[in-house]
Coordinates of C-alpha atoms in Angstrom, one line a residue:
M1492 CA 162.1 91.7 73.4
S1493 CA 159.5 93.9 71.6
D1494 CA 155.9 93.1 70.7
R1495 CA 156.0 93.2 66.9
A1496 CA 152.3 93.7 66.5
A1497 CA 152.4 96.5 69.1
Y1498 CA 155.1 98.7 67.4
L1499 CA 153.5 97.9 63.9
R1500 CA 150.2 99.3 65.1
V1501 CA 152.0 102.4 66.3
A1502 CA 154.1 102.7 63.1
A1503 CA 150.8 102.5 61.1
Q1504 CA 149.7 105.7 62.8
L1505 CA 153.2 107.4 62.0
R1506 CA 152.5 106.8 58.3
G1507 CA 150.4 109.6 58.1
N1508 CA 152.9 112.3 59.3
P1509 CA 155.9 112.7 56.8
G1510 CA 158.3 113.7 59.4
Q1511 CA 157.5 110.8 61.8
W1512 CA 157.5 108.2 59.1
A1513 CA 160.9 109.5 57.7
A1514 CA 162.4 109.1 61.3
Y1515 CA 160.8 105.7 61.7
E1516 CA 162.3 104.7 58.2
S1517 CA 165.7 106.1 58.8
R1518 CA 168.7 103.8 58.4
G1519 CA 171.9 105.6 59.4
H1520 CA 172.6 108.3 61.9
C1521 CA 169.3 110.5 62.4
V1522 CA 168.5 113.5 64.3
V1523 CA 165.0 114.5 64.7
L1524 CA 164.1 118.1 65.4
A1525 CA 160.8 118.0 67.2
G1526 CA 158.6 120.9 67.8
P1527 CA 156.2 121.1 70.9
G1528 CA 153.4 118.4 71.0
S1529 CA 154.8 116.9 67.8
G1530 CA 154.5 113.2 69.0
K1531 CA 158.5 112.9 69.4
T1532 CA 158.2 110.4 72.3
K1533 CA 155.8 108.1 70.2
T1534 CA 158.2 108.3 67.4
L1535 CA 161.3 107.6 69.3
T1536 CA 159.8 104.5 71.2
A1537 CA 158.3 103.1 68.3
K1538 CA 161.7 103.5 66.4
M1539 CA 163.4 102.0 69.4
A1540 CA 161.0 99.0 69.3
R1541 CA 161.7 98.4 65.8
M1542 CA 165.5 98.7 66.0
L1543 CA 165.5 96.0 68.9
A1544 CA 163.3 93.7 66.9
E1545 CA 164.7 94.1 63.3
D1546 CA 168.1 95.6 63.4
V1547 CA 169.8 94.7 66.6
H1548 CA 170.2 90.8 67.3
E1549 CA 170.3 89.2 70.8
P1550 CA 172.2 89.5 73.0
R1551 CA 173.1 93.1 71.8
G1552 CA 170.9 95.9 72.8
V1553 CA 170.1 99.4 72.6
A1554 CA 171.1 102.2 75.1
C1555 CA 168.6 105.2 75.5
I1556 CA 169.7 108.4 77.4
T1557 CA 167.5 111.1 78.4
Y1558 CA 167.6 114.2 80.5
N1559 CA 166.0 113.4 83.9
N1560 CA 164.3 110.8 85.9
E1561 CA 160.6 112.0 84.9
C1562 CA 161.8 111.6 81.1
E1563 CA 163.2 108.2 81.9
R1564 CA 160.0 107.0 83.4
E1565 CA 157.8 108.2 80.7
L1566 CA 159.9 106.5 78.2
E1567 CA 159.9 103.2 80.0
D1568 CA 156.2 103.4 80.3
R1569 CA 155.9 103.8 76.6
L1570 CA 158.3 101.2 75.7
A1571 CA 156.5 98.8 78.1
A1572 CA 153.3 99.2 76.1
L1573 CA 155.2 98.0 73.1
G1574 CA 156.5 94.9 75.0
V1575 CA 160.0 96.4 75.6
E1576 CA 161.2 96.1 79.1
P1577 CA 164.5 97.7 80.5
G1578 CA 166.8 94.9 81.4
G1579 CA 169.8 93.3 80.0
R1580 CA 169.4 94.3 76.4
V1581 CA 167.8 97.7 77.0
F1582 CA 169.4 100.6 78.9
V1583 CA 167.1 103.7 79.7
G1584 CA 168.4 106.2 82.0
T1585 CA 169.9 109.7 82.5
V1586 CA 173.5 110.4 81.1
H1587 CA 174.7 110.2 84.9
S1588 CA 173.1 106.8 85.2
F1589 CA 174.6 105.6 81.9
S1590 CA 178.1 106.9 82.9
L1591 CA 178.1 105.3 86.2
T1592 CA 176.4 102.0 85.5
Q1593 CA 177.7 101.3 82.1
I1594 CA 181.2 102.8 82.3
V1595 CA 182.5 103.9 85.7
L1596 CA 181.3 101.0 87.9
P1597 CA 182.3 98.1 85.8
Y1598 CA 185.6 99.7 84.3
A1599 CA 187.0 102.2 86.7
K1600 CA 189.8 100.1 87.8
V1601 CA 190.9 98.5 84.3
A1602 CA 190.3 102.0 82.6
G1603 CA 193.0 103.5 85.2
L1604 CA 190.4 106.1 86.6
G1605 CA 192.4 106.1 90.0
L1606 CA 189.1 105.8 92.0
P1607 CA 189.2 103.5 95.3
E1608 CA 187.7 100.0 95.1
R1609 CA 184.7 100.9 97.0
F1610 CA 183.9 104.8 96.3
G1611 CA 180.5 106.4 97.0
V1612 CA 178.4 109.1 95.5
A1613 CA 178.4 112.2 97.6
T1614 CA 175.3 113.4 99.5
R1615 CA 174.5 117.1 99.5
A1616 CA 176.0 117.4 102.8
E1617 CA 179.2 115.8 101.7
K1618 CA 179.5 117.9 98.8
Q1619 CA 179.0 121.0 100.8
E1620 CA 181.7 120.0 103.3
S1621 CA 184.2 119.4 100.5
L1622 CA 183.4 122.6 99.0
A1623 CA 183.9 124.4 102.2
E1624 CA 187.3 122.7 102.7
A1625 CA 188.3 123.5 99.4
A1626 CA 187.3 127.3 99.5
A1627 CA 189.1 127.5 102.8
R1628 CA 192.3 126.3 101.3
T1629 CA 192.2 128.2 97.9
L1630 CA 190.3 131.6 98.6
D1631 CA 191.2 134.4 100.9
E1632 CA 187.4 135.4 101.2
P1633 CA 185.2 132.3 100.2
G1634 CA 181.9 134.2 100.2
N1635 CA 178.6 132.4 99.4
L1636 CA 179.1 128.6 99.1
Q1637 CA 175.9 128.4 97.0
D1638 CA 177.1 130.8 94.5
L1639 CA 180.6 129.1 94.5
D1640 CA 178.9 125.7 93.9
F1641 CA 176.9 127.2 91.0
R1642 CA 180.1 128.8 89.3
L1643 CA 182.2 125.5 90.1
G1644 CA 179.8 123.3 88.4
N1645 CA 179.5 125.5 85.3
Y1646 CA 183.4 125.6 84.9
R1647 CA 183.7 121.7 85.3
R1648 CA 180.8 121.1 82.8
S1649 CA 182.1 123.6 80.2
I1650 CA 185.7 123.1 79.9
L1651 CA 186.3 119.3 79.6
N1652 CA 190.1 119.2 79.0
R1653 CA 191.9 119.8 82.3
D1654 CA 195.3 119.9 80.3
S1655 CA 194.2 122.6 78.2
V1656 CA 195.3 126.4 78.3
E1657 CA 191.5 127.3 78.5
W1658 CA 191.1 125.3 81.7
R1659 CA 194.0 126.9 83.4
E1660 CA 193.7 130.6 82.2
T1661 CA 189.9 131.2 81.6
D1662 CA 189.6 131.6 85.4
P1663 CA 192.7 130.4 87.4
E1664 CA 191.0 131.0 90.7
L1665 CA 188.1 128.8 89.8
A1666 CA 190.3 126.1 88.3
E1667 CA 192.3 125.7 91.5
L1668 CA 189.1 125.7 93.5
V1669 CA 187.6 122.9 91.4
E1670 CA 190.7 120.8 91.8
A1671 CA 190.8 121.3 95.6
Y1672 CA 187.0 120.4 95.7
E1673 CA 187.5 117.3 93.8
E1674 CA 190.6 116.3 95.9
A1675 CA 188.6 116.8 99.0
L1676 CA 185.8 114.4 97.5
R1677 CA 188.6 111.9 96.6
Q1678 CA 190.0 112.0 100.2
R1679 CA 186.4 111.0 101.5
G1680 CA 186.3 108.1 98.7
L1681 CA 183.5 109.9 96.9
I1682 CA 182.5 111.3 93.6
D1683 CA 179.7 113.5 92.6
F1684 CA 177.2 113.7 89.9
D1685 CA 179.2 116.0 87.6
D1686 CA 182.1 113.6 88.0
M1687 CA 180.3 110.7 86.5
P1688 CA 180.1 111.9 82.7
L1689 CA 183.5 113.5 83.2
F1690 CA 185.0 110.2 84.5
A1691 CA 183.1 108.3 81.7
L1692 CA 184.5 110.6 78.9
R1693 CA 187.9 110.3 80.3
A1694 CA 187.7 106.4 80.2
L1695 CA 186.5 106.3 76.7
R1696 CA 189.0 108.8 75.5
D1697 CA 192.0 107.0 77.0
N1698 CA 190.8 103.3 76.2
Q1699 CA 189.8 102.4 72.8
W1700 CA 189.1 99.0 73.8
L1701 CA 186.2 100.4 76.1
Q1702 CA 184.7 102.0 73.1
R1703 CA 184.5 98.7 71.3
A1704 CA 183.3 96.9 74.3
L1705 CA 180.3 99.5 74.5
L1706 CA 179.9 98.9 70.8
A1707 CA 179.6 95.2 71.2
K1708 CA 177.0 95.6 73.9
Y1709 CA 174.9 98.6 72.4
P1710 CA 175.3 99.1 68.7
V1711 CA 172.5 101.8 68.8
L1712 CA 172.6 104.9 70.9
V1713 CA 169.2 106.7 71.3
I1714 CA 169.2 110.2 72.9
D1715 CA 166.2 112.1 74.0
E1716 CA 166.1 115.8 74.8
Y1717 CA 169.6 116.1 73.1
Q1718 CA 169.6 120.0 73.7
D1719 CA 169.7 119.6 77.4
L1720 CA 172.5 117.2 77.8
G1721 CA 175.7 119.4 77.7
A1722 CA 179.1 119.0 76.3
A1723 CA 180.3 115.8 77.9
L1724 CA 177.6 113.8 76.3
H1725 CA 178.1 115.4 73.0
R1726 CA 181.9 114.5 73.2
M1727 CA 180.9 111.0 73.9
V1728 CA 178.4 110.9 71.0
L1729 CA 181.4 112.1 68.6
G1730 CA 183.6 109.3 69.9
L1731 CA 181.1 106.4 70.1
C1732 CA 179.0 107.3 67.2
F1733 CA 181.2 108.9 64.5
R1734 CA 184.6 107.1 65.5
A1735 CA 183.8 103.9 67.2
G1736 CA 180.8 103.1 65.0
M1737 CA 177.5 103.2 67.1
R1738 CA 174.6 104.2 65.2
L1739 CA 172.8 107.4 66.6
F1740 CA 169.1 108.3 66.9
A1741 CA 168.6 111.5 68.5
V1742 CA 165.7 113.7 69.2
G1743 CA 165.6 117.3 70.5
D1744 CA 164.6 120.8 70.0
V1745 CA 166.8 123.9 70.2
D1746 CA 163.8 126.3 71.0
Q1747 CA 163.1 124.2 74.1
S1748 CA 166.6 124.4 75.7
I1749 CA 166.1 126.0 79.1
Y1750 CA 168.8 124.5 81.3
G1751 CA 171.7 126.7 80.5
F1752 CA 172.6 126.9 84.1
T1753 CA 173.3 123.1 84.3
G1754 CA 175.5 123.2 81.1
A1755 CA 172.8 122.8 78.3
R1756 CA 174.2 123.7 74.8
P1757 CA 171.5 124.0 72.2
D1758 CA 174.3 124.9 69.6
L1759 CA 175.6 121.2 69.9
L1760 CA 172.2 120.1 68.5
R1761 CA 172.4 122.4 65.7
R1762 CA 176.0 121.3 65.1
L1763 CA 175.0 117.7 65.0
S1764 CA 172.0 118.0 62.8
G1765 CA 174.1 120.0 60.4
R1766 CA 176.6 117.1 59.8
E1767 CA 176.8 115.6 56.2
D1768 CA 176.7 112.1 57.6
V1769 CA 173.3 112.7 59.7
E1770 CA 170.0 112.6 58.3
T1771 CA 168.0 115.4 59.8
V1772 CA 164.3 115.1 60.1
R1773 CA 161.7 117.8 61.4
L1774 CA 158.4 117.2 63.1
R1775 CA 156.2 120.3 62.4
L1776 CA 152.6 119.2 63.4
N1777 CA 151.6 119.9 66.8
Y1778 CA 149.1 117.3 68.1
R1779 CA 148.7 119.2 71.5
S1780 CA 147.8 122.8 71.1
G1781 CA 144.9 124.6 69.3
N1782 CA 145.7 126.6 66.1
R1783 CA 145.7 130.0 67.9
I1784 CA 147.9 128.7 70.6
V1785 CA 150.4 127.4 68.1
V1786 CA 150.3 130.5 66.0
A1787 CA 150.7 132.7 69.2
S1788 CA 153.5 130.6 70.3
R1789 CA 155.6 131.7 67.2
V1790 CA 155.3 135.2 68.8
A1791 CA 156.4 133.8 72.1
L1792 CA 159.4 132.3 70.7
G1793 CA 160.2 135.5 68.6
E1794 CA 161.3 133.4 65.6
E1795 CA 159.3 132.1 62.8
R1796 CA 158.6 128.5 62.6
D1797 CA 156.4 126.6 60.2
Y1798 CA 154.6 124.7 62.9
E1799 CA 150.7 124.3 62.7
A1800 CA 148.2 122.4 64.6
A1801 CA 147.5 118.8 63.5
D1802 CA 143.7 119.4 64.0
A1803 CA 142.7 122.6 62.2
A1804 CA 139.4 122.5 64.0
A1805 CA 140.9 122.9 67.3
Q1806 CA 141.3 126.6 67.8
G1807 CA 142.6 127.3 71.3
T1808 CA 142.4 130.6 73.2
V1809 CA 144.8 132.9 74.7
F1810 CA 143.8 135.1 77.6
I1811 CA 145.8 138.1 79.2
H1812 CA 144.8 139.2 82.9
P1813 CA 146.5 142.2 84.3
L1814 CA 145.7 141.8 88.3
G1815 CA 146.3 144.3 90.9
G1816 CA 147.8 143.7 94.5
S1817 CA 150.3 141.3 95.7
Y1818 CA 150.8 137.9 94.3
E1819 CA 148.7 136.6 97.3
R1820 CA 145.8 138.7 96.0
Q1821 CA 146.4 137.9 92.4
A1822 CA 146.4 134.0 93.3
A1823 CA 143.1 134.4 95.2
R1824 CA 141.5 135.9 91.9
V1825 CA 143.0 133.1 89.7
V1826 CA 141.7 130.4 92.2
E1827 CA 138.4 131.9 93.2
E1828 CA 137.3 133.5 89.9
L1829 CA 139.3 132.5 86.7
L1830 CA 139.6 128.8 87.5
P1831 CA 135.9 128.1 88.1
Q1832 CA 135.2 130.0 84.6
V1833 CA 137.5 127.7 83.0
L1834 CA 135.9 124.6 84.4
A1835 CA 132.4 126.0 83.6
R1836 CA 133.5 126.6 79.8
H1837 CA 135.1 123.0 79.7
P1838 CA 132.8 120.7 81.6
R1839 CA 135.0 117.6 80.7
L1840 CA 137.9 119.1 82.4
S1841 CA 138.9 118.7 86.3
Y1842 CA 141.6 120.2 88.4
R1843 CA 144.1 117.4 87.1
D1844 CA 143.7 119.1 83.6
V1845 CA 144.8 122.4 84.9
A1846 CA 148.3 123.7 85.7
V1847 CA 149.5 127.0 87.2
L1848 CA 153.2 127.7 86.1
Y1849 CA 155.5 130.4 87.5
P1850 CA 159.2 131.4 87.3
A1851 CA 160.1 130.5 90.8
A1852 CA 159.1 128.3 93.7
W1853 CA 158.4 131.2 96.1
I1854 CA 156.0 132.6 93.8
G1855 CA 154.0 129.4 93.8
D1856 CA 153.7 129.5 97.6
A1857 CA 151.1 132.4 97.0
V1858 CA 149.2 129.9 94.5
A1859 CA 149.4 127.0 97.1
G1860 CA 148.0 129.3 99.8
A1861 CA 145.0 130.4 97.9
A1862 CA 144.3 126.8 96.7
E1863 CA 144.3 125.6 100.4
A1864 CA 142.1 128.4 101.4
A1865 CA 139.7 127.3 98.7
S1866 CA 140.0 123.6 99.7
I1867 CA 141.3 122.8 96.2
P1868 CA 144.0 119.8 96.3
I1869 CA 147.1 120.5 94.7
V1870 CA 150.4 118.7 93.7
R1871 CA 153.5 120.8 93.6
S1872 CA 156.6 120.3 91.1
D1873 CA 159.0 122.8 92.4
G1874 CA 161.7 123.3 95.2
N1875 CA 158.9 124.0 97.8
A1876 CA 157.2 120.8 97.3
L1877 CA 156.9 118.2 100.0
Y1878 CA 159.5 116.1 98.4
P1879 CA 161.3 116.5 95.3
R1880 CA 159.2 114.7 92.4
S1881 CA 162.4 114.0 90.4
S1882 CA 163.6 111.7 93.0
R1883 CA 163.8 108.1 91.8
I1884 CA 163.2 106.6 95.1
M1885 CA 160.1 108.8 95.8
Q1886 CA 158.7 108.0 92.4
W1887 CA 159.1 104.3 93.2
L1888 CA 157.3 104.9 96.5
E1889 CA 154.5 106.7 94.9
L1890 CA 154.1 103.6 92.7
C1891 CA 154.1 101.2 95.7
S1892 CA 151.5 103.4 97.4
Q1893 CA 149.3 103.4 94.4
W1894 CA 149.5 99.6 94.5
C1895 CA 148.4 99.4 98.1
C1896 CA 145.6 101.9 97.3
G1897 CA 143.7 99.8 94.8
G1898 CA 146.3 99.1 92.3
W1899 CA 146.5 95.5 93.6
R1900 CA 142.9 95.1 92.4
T1901 CA 142.9 97.1 89.2
G1902 CA 146.4 96.3 87.9
K1903 CA 147.2 100.1 87.8
P1904 CA 150.1 99.7 88.4
R1905 CA 150.8 96.2 88.2
F1906 CA 153.0 94.5 90.9
T1907 CA 155.5 93.3 88.2
R1908 CA 156.3 96.9 87.4
L1909 CA 157.0 97.7 91.1
V1910 CA 159.4 94.7 91.0
R1911 CA 161.0 96.0 87.7
E1912 CA 161.4 99.5 88.8
G1913 CA 162.7 98.4 92.1
R1914 CA 165.3 96.3 90.6
R1915 CA 166.6 99.1 88.5
L1916 CA 166.6 101.3 91.7
F1917 CA 168.6 98.7 93.6
I1918 CA 170.5 97.2 90.6
E1919 CA 173.8 97.2 92.4
A1920 CA 172.2 94.8 95.0
I1921 CA 170.3 92.4 92.9
H1922 CA 172.7 90.4 91.1
S1923 CA 170.8 87.4 89.9
D1924 CA 167.3 85.8 89.3
A1925 CA 167.4 84.3 92.8
G1926 CA 168.3 87.8 94.3
L1927 CA 165.4 89.3 92.3
L1928 CA 163.0 86.5 93.7
D1929 CA 164.2 87.4 97.3
F1930 CA 163.5 91.1 96.5
H1931 CA 159.9 90.2 95.1
R1932 CA 159.2 88.2 98.3
A1933 CA 160.3 91.0 100.7
L1934 CA 158.4 93.4 98.8
I1935 CA 155.0 91.7 98.4
T1936 CA 155.2 90.7 102.2
V1937 CA 155.4 94.4 103.3
L1938 CA 152.8 95.7 100.7
W1939 CA 150.1 93.0 101.0
E1940 CA 149.7 93.5 104.8
R1941 CA 149.2 97.3 104.3
R1942 CA 146.7 97.8 101.6
D1943 CA 144.8 100.6 103.0
A1944 CA 144.8 104.2 101.9
N1945 CA 143.9 105.4 105.4
I1946 CA 146.9 103.9 107.2
L1947 CA 149.4 106.6 108.6
L1948 CA 152.1 107.2 105.9
H1949 CA 154.8 107.0 108.7
R1950 CA 154.0 103.4 109.7
W1951 CA 153.8 102.3 106.1
M1952 CA 157.2 103.7 105.3
E1953 CA 158.9 102.5 108.3
E1954 CA 157.9 98.9 107.5
L1955 CA 159.2 99.4 103.8
R1956 CA 162.3 101.1 104.9
A1957 CA 163.2 98.5 107.4
N1958 CA 162.4 95.3 105.4
V1959 CA 163.0 96.3 101.6
I1960 CA 164.8 99.6 101.3
E1961 CA 167.7 99.7 103.7
P1962 CA 168.9 96.1 103.1
Y1963 CA 169.3 96.7 99.5
A1964 CA 170.2 100.4 99.4
S1965 CA 173.1 99.9 101.7
E1966 CA 174.9 98.1 98.6
C1967 CA 174.2 100.8 96.1
V1968 CA 176.7 103.6 95.8
A1969 CA 174.3 105.7 93.6
L1970 CA 171.5 105.8 96.0
R1971 CA 173.2 107.7 98.9
D1972 CA 171.7 111.1 97.9
E1973 CA 168.3 109.4 97.4
I1974 CA 168.5 107.9 100.7
E1975 CA 169.0 111.3 102.3
T1976 CA 166.0 112.7 100.4
L1977 CA 163.9 109.9 101.8
A1978 CA 165.1 110.4 105.3
T1979 CA 164.2 114.0 105.1
F1980 CA 160.7 113.2 103.9
A1981 CA 160.4 110.5 106.5
A1982 CA 161.2 113.0 109.2
R1983 CA 158.4 115.4 107.9
V1984 CA 155.5 112.5 108.2
A1985 CA 157.0 111.2 111.5
P1986 CA 155.0 111.7 114.7
A1987 CA 157.0 114.9 115.5
G1988 CA 157.0 116.1 111.8
D1989 CA 154.9 118.9 110.2
H1990 CA 153.0 116.3 108.2
A1991 CA 152.5 113.7 110.8
E1992 CA 148.8 113.0 109.9
M1993 CA 149.6 112.3 106.3
V1994 CA 147.9 109.1 105.1
L1995 CA 149.2 106.6 102.4
G1996 CA 146.2 107.8 100.0
E1997 CA 147.7 111.3 99.9
L1998 CA 151.1 109.9 98.6
S1999 CA 149.4 107.6 96.1
G2000 CA 146.8 110.3 94.9
S2001 CA 144.2 107.9 95.2
G2002 CA 140.5 108.5 95.1
E2003 CA 139.6 112.1 95.5
Q2004 CA 143.1 113.2 96.0
L2005 CA 143.8 112.1 92.3
D2006 CA 142.0 115.2 91.0
R2007 CA 144.7 117.7 92.0
L2008 CA 145.6 121.2 90.6
T2009 CA 149.3 121.1 89.3
L2010 CA 151.5 123.9 90.6
S2011 CA 154.9 123.9 89.0
T2012 CA 157.9 126.1 88.0
L2013 CA 158.2 126.7 84.3
H2014 CA 161.4 124.6 84.2
S2015 CA 159.5 121.6 86.0
A2016 CA 156.7 121.7 83.5
K2017 CA 158.9 120.9 80.4
G2018 CA 157.7 117.7 78.8
R2019 CA 154.1 117.8 80.2
E2020 CA 150.7 118.9 78.8
F2021 CA 147.5 120.2 80.2
G2022 CA 144.2 121.1 79.0
V2023 CA 144.5 124.6 80.5
V2024 CA 147.7 126.4 81.6
F2025 CA 147.9 129.6 83.8
M2026 CA 151.1 131.3 83.4
F2027 CA 151.5 133.2 86.7
G2028 CA 153.9 136.1 87.7
M2029 CA 154.5 137.1 84.1
D2030 CA 156.0 140.2 85.3
S2031 CA 158.9 142.5 84.0
G2032 CA 161.8 141.6 86.3
R2033 CA 160.6 138.0 86.7
L2034 CA 160.7 136.7 83.2
P2035 CA 163.0 137.9 82.0
R2036 CA 165.0 139.1 85.3
N2037 CA 166.5 142.5 85.1
G2038 CA 170.0 143.1 83.8
V2039 CA 170.6 139.7 82.1
G2040 CA 172.7 139.3 79.2
Q2041 CA 171.7 138.3 75.5
Q2042 CA 172.2 134.6 76.3
Q2043 CA 170.0 134.6 79.4
L2044 CA 167.5 136.8 77.8
A2045 CA 167.2 134.3 74.9
E2046 CA 166.8 131.3 77.4
A2047 CA 164.1 133.3 79.3
R2048 CA 162.2 133.8 76.0
R2049 CA 162.6 129.9 75.5
L2050 CA 161.3 129.3 79.1
F2051 CA 158.4 131.5 78.3
Y2052 CA 157.7 129.6 74.9
V2053 CA 158.0 126.1 76.9
G2054 CA 155.4 127.3 79.3
F2055 CA 153.1 128.6 76.6
T2056 CA 153.1 125.4 74.6
R2057 CA 152.2 123.0 77.5
A2058 CA 148.4 124.1 76.9
K2059 CA 145.9 122.2 74.7
A2060 CA 142.8 124.5 74.9
E2061 CA 143.5 127.7 76.9
V2062 CA 146.7 129.8 78.0
H2063 CA 146.1 132.4 80.5
L2064 CA 148.9 134.9 81.0
V2065 CA 148.7 136.5 84.4
H2066 CA 150.7 139.5 85.3
T2067 CA 150.8 142.5 87.8
A2068 CA 149.0 145.5 86.2
R2069 CA 151.5 147.8 84.7
R2070 CA 154.3 145.5 85.2
S2071 CA 153.9 143.0 82.4
S2072 CA 156.8 141.1 80.9
P2073 CA 157.9 142.3 77.4
F2074 CA 157.0 138.6 76.2
V2075 CA 153.4 139.3 77.3
D2076 CA 153.2 142.6 75.7
E2077 CA 154.3 141.1 72.3
I2078 CA 151.5 138.4 72.8
E2079 CA 148.9 141.1 73.6
Q2080 CA 150.1 143.0 70.4
H2081 CA 149.7 139.9 68.4
L2082 CA 146.1 139.3 69.7
A2083 CA 145.1 142.9 68.9
D2084 CA 146.5 142.6 65.4
E2085 CA 144.5 139.4 65.0
R2086 CA 141.4 141.2 65.9

């Protein structure tokens, strides 16, 4: 399954770092506490390849759970370079995907989950309809459904035992709303994403034979970004690893926990790493950022850490820019003045090496407008992007478009990767080697005839949807929301849409389009790195927001820290004059003391 020579080469590189080597050599349960830029993905994938080659014998395998689709894709790419392909022995996916494909779909009936034979996963519209129905039934004044949805989600994710006094008495009105909402979903034959880990946890709790079945298949459980994955996964880990007997290898960083609004609990990682039956390893060398950035990041975090730059010669620089006027005026200054100065200082860098990060998508609109006025190509990773970059089906379409725009000639990406990721996307519809061959033929037939970066995207997509996507997606319950995302995007590039002239090369990022300035919310930038980072809109009232409690204030500080530590060479803190964030003020004081 793995290329022994490949992972041994990577292991030789880990040997010089005591923390990475200790993680690689660990034998029992191990938790790796990995600071920013510390090579945690390299360590995790090398360790996983080693366990598959040396510790886990066929046909048994390893399951790897991570936070989101972007993390999943990066892990798959890194593992593929080590000769490890996701498949029968290897699961790589989100906690929702693990819960659905490894527990709920195969075992729902025998585990007594009470789901219909052919249930589906609710689309956004179906969730909204069910919530509106539940609110009308249980609340005198339903109010804002979006706010209700947020509160309902938090309640479901934080109190897992429905039989407990805590569930019934913490917020009786909300508990009743949740139960009515879930009943409305079930009447439609649906579950939603929050249901997936909750059903999986219930199935595991009530059926010890199911724990043994998972142990037989996956004697090792690897978890990436543990601090972001919440209470349901933590409860699964306790049962599967510390009672049923799976071996745990977990990686995370409490300082980078920024998803409290989705149920992330950094305290669970602290609790796990403090167990006597767990070996805890710390990765303290930062291979990404220059030394001044690493030192200043401790100030950004507000807590002392012993992190240091792996390359002492790489200094890094921190700049602070108080700018006047509206965000539109400030964005124009960044794009027209500061960005050219950066590229002049670093001739080897181009737009693709620079990111502008901000607290909210609407602030990014100002930067997008300024970039468009300056004819600078951009790629957005926020709620106002042309399509959600976290979408699995859109990520796959990007790969297919890259193959059609020259990848078929260069091997970047290889067609085998399109087939592999397509199989994972349509896993419920591709049941055999013969089925995979049929999928391969259908895909190559469509793509081979449309290897043209200048073809209208609408035409290319319509052929792919009709001949590949729709025939397979119709059998996949987990893809209903993804298909809705695809339909929304298809409408925007259709002849009557607002991007009707978009060509295939723009989706693929081929040629000149590949050199694009990244615009992203701070949340969406997590896990990424850039030569230069502009943190835009660093104003009091934006980060942190006014009137937040201590818990939200601590998470806002961690969010600032995450953005700060994306940079290799330069960090630019941009704020409205006389309205700077207190986090910026602390950095400014640190720089003054340094001088």
